[in-house]
PDB file of C-alpha atoms in Angstrom:
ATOM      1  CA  UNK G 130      78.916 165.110  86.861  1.00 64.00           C
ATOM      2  CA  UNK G 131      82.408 165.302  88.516  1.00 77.00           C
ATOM      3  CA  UNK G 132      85.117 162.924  87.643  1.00 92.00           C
ATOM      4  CA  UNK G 133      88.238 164.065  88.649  1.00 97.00           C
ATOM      5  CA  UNK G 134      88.871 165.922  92.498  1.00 98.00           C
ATOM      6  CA  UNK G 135      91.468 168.163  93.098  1.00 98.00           C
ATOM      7  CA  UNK G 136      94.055 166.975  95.277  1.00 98.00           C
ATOM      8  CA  UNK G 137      97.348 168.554  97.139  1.00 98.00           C
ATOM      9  CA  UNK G 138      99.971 167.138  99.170  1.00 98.00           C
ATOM     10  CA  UNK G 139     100.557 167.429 102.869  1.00 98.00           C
ATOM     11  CA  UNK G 140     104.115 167.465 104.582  1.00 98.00           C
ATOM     12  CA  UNK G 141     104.396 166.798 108.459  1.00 98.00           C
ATOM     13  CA  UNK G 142     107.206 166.621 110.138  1.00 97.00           C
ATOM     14  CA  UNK G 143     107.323 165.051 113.728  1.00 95.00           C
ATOM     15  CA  UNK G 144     110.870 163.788 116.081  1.00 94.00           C
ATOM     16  CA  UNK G 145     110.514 160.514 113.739  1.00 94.00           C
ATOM     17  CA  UNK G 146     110.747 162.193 110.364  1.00 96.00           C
ATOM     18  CA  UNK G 147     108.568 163.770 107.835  1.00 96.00           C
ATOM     19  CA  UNK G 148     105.546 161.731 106.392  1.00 95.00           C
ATOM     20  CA  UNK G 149     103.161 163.048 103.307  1.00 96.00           C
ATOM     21  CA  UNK G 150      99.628 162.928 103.187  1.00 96.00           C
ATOM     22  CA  UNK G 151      97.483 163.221 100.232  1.00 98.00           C
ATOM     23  CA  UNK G 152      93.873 164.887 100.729  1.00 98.00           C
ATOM     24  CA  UNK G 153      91.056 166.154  98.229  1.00 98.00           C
ATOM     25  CA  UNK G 154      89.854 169.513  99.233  1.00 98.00           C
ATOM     26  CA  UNK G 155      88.109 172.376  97.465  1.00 96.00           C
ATOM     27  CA  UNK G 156      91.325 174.201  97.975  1.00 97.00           C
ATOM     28  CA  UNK G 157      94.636 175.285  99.831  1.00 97.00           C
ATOM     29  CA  UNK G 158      93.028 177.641 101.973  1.00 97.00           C
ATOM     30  CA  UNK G 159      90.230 175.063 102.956  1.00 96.00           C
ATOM     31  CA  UNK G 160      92.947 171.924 103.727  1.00 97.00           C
ATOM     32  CA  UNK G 161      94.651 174.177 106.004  1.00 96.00           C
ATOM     33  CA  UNK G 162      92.311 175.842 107.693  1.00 96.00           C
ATOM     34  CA  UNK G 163      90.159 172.047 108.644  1.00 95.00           C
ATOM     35  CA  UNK G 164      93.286 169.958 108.640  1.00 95.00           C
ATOM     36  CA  UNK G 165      93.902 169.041 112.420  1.00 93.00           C
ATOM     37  CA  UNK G 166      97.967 168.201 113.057  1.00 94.00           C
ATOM     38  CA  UNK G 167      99.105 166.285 116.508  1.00 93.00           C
ATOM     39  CA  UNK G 168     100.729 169.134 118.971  1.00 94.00           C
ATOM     40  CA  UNK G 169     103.971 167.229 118.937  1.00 95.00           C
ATOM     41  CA  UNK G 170     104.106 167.435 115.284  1.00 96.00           C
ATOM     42  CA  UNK G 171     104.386 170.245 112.645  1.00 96.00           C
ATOM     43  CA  UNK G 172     102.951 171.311 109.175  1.00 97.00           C
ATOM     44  CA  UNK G 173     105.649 171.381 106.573  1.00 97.00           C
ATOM     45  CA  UNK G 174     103.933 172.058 103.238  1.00 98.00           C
ATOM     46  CA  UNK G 175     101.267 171.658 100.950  1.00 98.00           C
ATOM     47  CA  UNK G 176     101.475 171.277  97.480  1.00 98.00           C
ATOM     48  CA  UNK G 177      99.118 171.045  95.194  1.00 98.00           C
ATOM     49  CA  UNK G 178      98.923 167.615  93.175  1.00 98.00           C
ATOM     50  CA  UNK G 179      96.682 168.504  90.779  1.00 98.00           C
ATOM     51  CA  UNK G 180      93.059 167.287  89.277  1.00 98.00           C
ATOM     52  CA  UNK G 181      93.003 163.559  88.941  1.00 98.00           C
ATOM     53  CA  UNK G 182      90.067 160.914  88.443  1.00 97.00           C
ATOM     54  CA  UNK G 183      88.591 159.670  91.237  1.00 98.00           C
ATOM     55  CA  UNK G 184      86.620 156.083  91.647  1.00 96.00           C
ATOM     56  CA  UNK G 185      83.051 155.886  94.007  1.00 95.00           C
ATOM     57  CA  UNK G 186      82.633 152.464  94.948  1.00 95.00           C
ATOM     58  CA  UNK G 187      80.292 150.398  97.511  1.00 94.00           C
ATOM     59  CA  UNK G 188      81.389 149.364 100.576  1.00 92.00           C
ATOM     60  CA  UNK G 189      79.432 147.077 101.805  1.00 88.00           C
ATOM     61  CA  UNK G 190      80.604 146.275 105.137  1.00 89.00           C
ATOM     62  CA  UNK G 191      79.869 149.660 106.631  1.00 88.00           C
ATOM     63  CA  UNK G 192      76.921 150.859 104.033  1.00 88.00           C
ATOM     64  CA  UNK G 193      79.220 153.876 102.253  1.00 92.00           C
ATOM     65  CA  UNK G 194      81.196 154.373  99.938  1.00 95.00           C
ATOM     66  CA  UNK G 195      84.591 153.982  99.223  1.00 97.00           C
ATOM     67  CA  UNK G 196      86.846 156.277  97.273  1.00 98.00           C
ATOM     68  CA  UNK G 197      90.079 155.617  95.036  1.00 97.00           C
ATOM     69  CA  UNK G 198      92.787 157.741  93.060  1.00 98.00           C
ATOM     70  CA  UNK G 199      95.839 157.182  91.313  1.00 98.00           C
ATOM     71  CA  UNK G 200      98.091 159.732  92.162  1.00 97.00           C
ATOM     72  CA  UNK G 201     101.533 160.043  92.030  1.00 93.00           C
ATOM     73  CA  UNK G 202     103.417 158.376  94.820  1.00 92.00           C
ATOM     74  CA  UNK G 203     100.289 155.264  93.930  1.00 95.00           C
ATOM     75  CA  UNK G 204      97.233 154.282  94.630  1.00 97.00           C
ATOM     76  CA  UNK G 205      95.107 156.544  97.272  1.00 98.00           C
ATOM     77  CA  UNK G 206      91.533 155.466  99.005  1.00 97.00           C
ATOM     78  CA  UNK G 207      89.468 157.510 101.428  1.00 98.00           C
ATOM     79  CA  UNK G 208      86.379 155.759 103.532  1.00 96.00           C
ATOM     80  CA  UNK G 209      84.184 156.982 105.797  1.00 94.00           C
ATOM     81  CA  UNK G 210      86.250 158.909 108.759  1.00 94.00           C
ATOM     82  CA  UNK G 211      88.715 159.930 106.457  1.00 96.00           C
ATOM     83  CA  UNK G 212      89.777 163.495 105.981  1.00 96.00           C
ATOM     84  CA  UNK G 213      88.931 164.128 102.480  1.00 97.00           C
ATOM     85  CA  UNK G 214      85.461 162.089 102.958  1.00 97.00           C
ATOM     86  CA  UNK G 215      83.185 164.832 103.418  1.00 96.00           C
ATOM     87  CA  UNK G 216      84.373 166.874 100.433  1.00 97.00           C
ATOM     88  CA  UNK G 217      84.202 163.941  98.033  1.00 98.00           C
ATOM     89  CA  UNK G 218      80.738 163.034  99.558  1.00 96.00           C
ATOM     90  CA  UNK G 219      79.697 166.294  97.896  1.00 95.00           C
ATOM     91  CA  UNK G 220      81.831 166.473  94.721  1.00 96.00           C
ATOM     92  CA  UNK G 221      80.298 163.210  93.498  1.00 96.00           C
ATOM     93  CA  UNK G 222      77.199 163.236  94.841  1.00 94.00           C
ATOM     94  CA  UNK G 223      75.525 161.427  92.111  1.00 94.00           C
ATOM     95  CA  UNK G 224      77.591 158.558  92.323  1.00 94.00           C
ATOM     96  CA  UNK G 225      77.252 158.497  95.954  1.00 92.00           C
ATOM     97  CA  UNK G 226      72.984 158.742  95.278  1.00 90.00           C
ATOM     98  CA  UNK G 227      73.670 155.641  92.904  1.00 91.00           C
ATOM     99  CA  UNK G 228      75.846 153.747  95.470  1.00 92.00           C
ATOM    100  CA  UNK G 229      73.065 154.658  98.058  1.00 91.00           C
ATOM    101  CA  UNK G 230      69.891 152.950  95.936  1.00 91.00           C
ATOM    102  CA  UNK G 231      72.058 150.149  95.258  1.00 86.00           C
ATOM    103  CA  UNK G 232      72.261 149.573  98.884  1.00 87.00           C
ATOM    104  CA  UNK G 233      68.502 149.757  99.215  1.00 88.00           C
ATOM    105  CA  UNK G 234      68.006 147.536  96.265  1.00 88.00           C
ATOM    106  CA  UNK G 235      70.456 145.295  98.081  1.00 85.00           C
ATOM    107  CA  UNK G 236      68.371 145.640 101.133  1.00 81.00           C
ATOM    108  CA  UNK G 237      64.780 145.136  99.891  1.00 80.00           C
ATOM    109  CA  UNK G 238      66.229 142.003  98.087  1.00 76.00           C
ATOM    110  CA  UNK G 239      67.602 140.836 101.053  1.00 76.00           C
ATOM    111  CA  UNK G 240      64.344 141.771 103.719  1.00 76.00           C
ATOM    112  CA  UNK G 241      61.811 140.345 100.432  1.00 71.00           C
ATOM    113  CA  UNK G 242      63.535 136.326 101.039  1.00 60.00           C
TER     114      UNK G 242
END
C-alpha cells in the first residue's frame, strides 16, 4: 500500500513573474510531457522534491477524494480537476476503494431513512 508520492517542483515564468507549482507524477519525463503551460507563459524548471506522505481523504461535497502533503514551501492539496489527480487516483488506490464504500455506506444510510 503506497504512502508517500513522489513529488517535483514546477517553475513558470510569465510578464508578471515566476510562480512554482508542486505536482505528483510518476516522474520528470511524465510531468513534462502532460503538463499543459499558457502560450504567454514559459516553463522554467522542474525539480524534483522528493518522496513525501500523502493524506486520502473524503470529500463529500463532490463524492471524491481529496488529497494532502506537507511539502516544503507548506501544506499542498489536490481534488478532483487537479493536475496530479489522476496519478494519485492510481498510486493509492486502496484508499481511494475505502473512501469510495464509505460513500456508499453513506448513501445506503442515507436512501434506508
Amino acid at each position: 500500500m503506497a504512502t508517500k508520492a513522489r513529488f517535483y517542483e514546477v517553475a513558470i515564468e510569465n510578464v508578471h513573474g515566476s510562480r512554482y507549482e508542486a505536482h505528483a507524477a510518476y516522474s520528470e519525463d511524465d510531468l513534462r510531457n502532460n503538463l499543459e503551460i499558457h502560450h504567454l507563459e514559459k516553463l522554467v524548471s522542474i525539480t524534483h522534491l522528493g518522496f513525501f506522505s500523502v493524506e486520502a481523504e473524503p470529500d463529500d461535497e463532490n463524492d471524491a477524494v481529496i488529497f494532502s502533503a506537507n511539502l516544503p514551501r507548506g501544506g499542498w492539496s489536490c481534488c478532483i480537476g487537479d493536475f496530479s489527480y489522476p496519478h494519485l487516483l492510481q498510486q493509492f488506490s486502496r484508499d481511494v476503494g475505502n473512501i469510495k464504500e464509505y460513500f456508499r455506506q453513506r448513501d445506503e444510510f442515507r436512501h434506508g431513512q
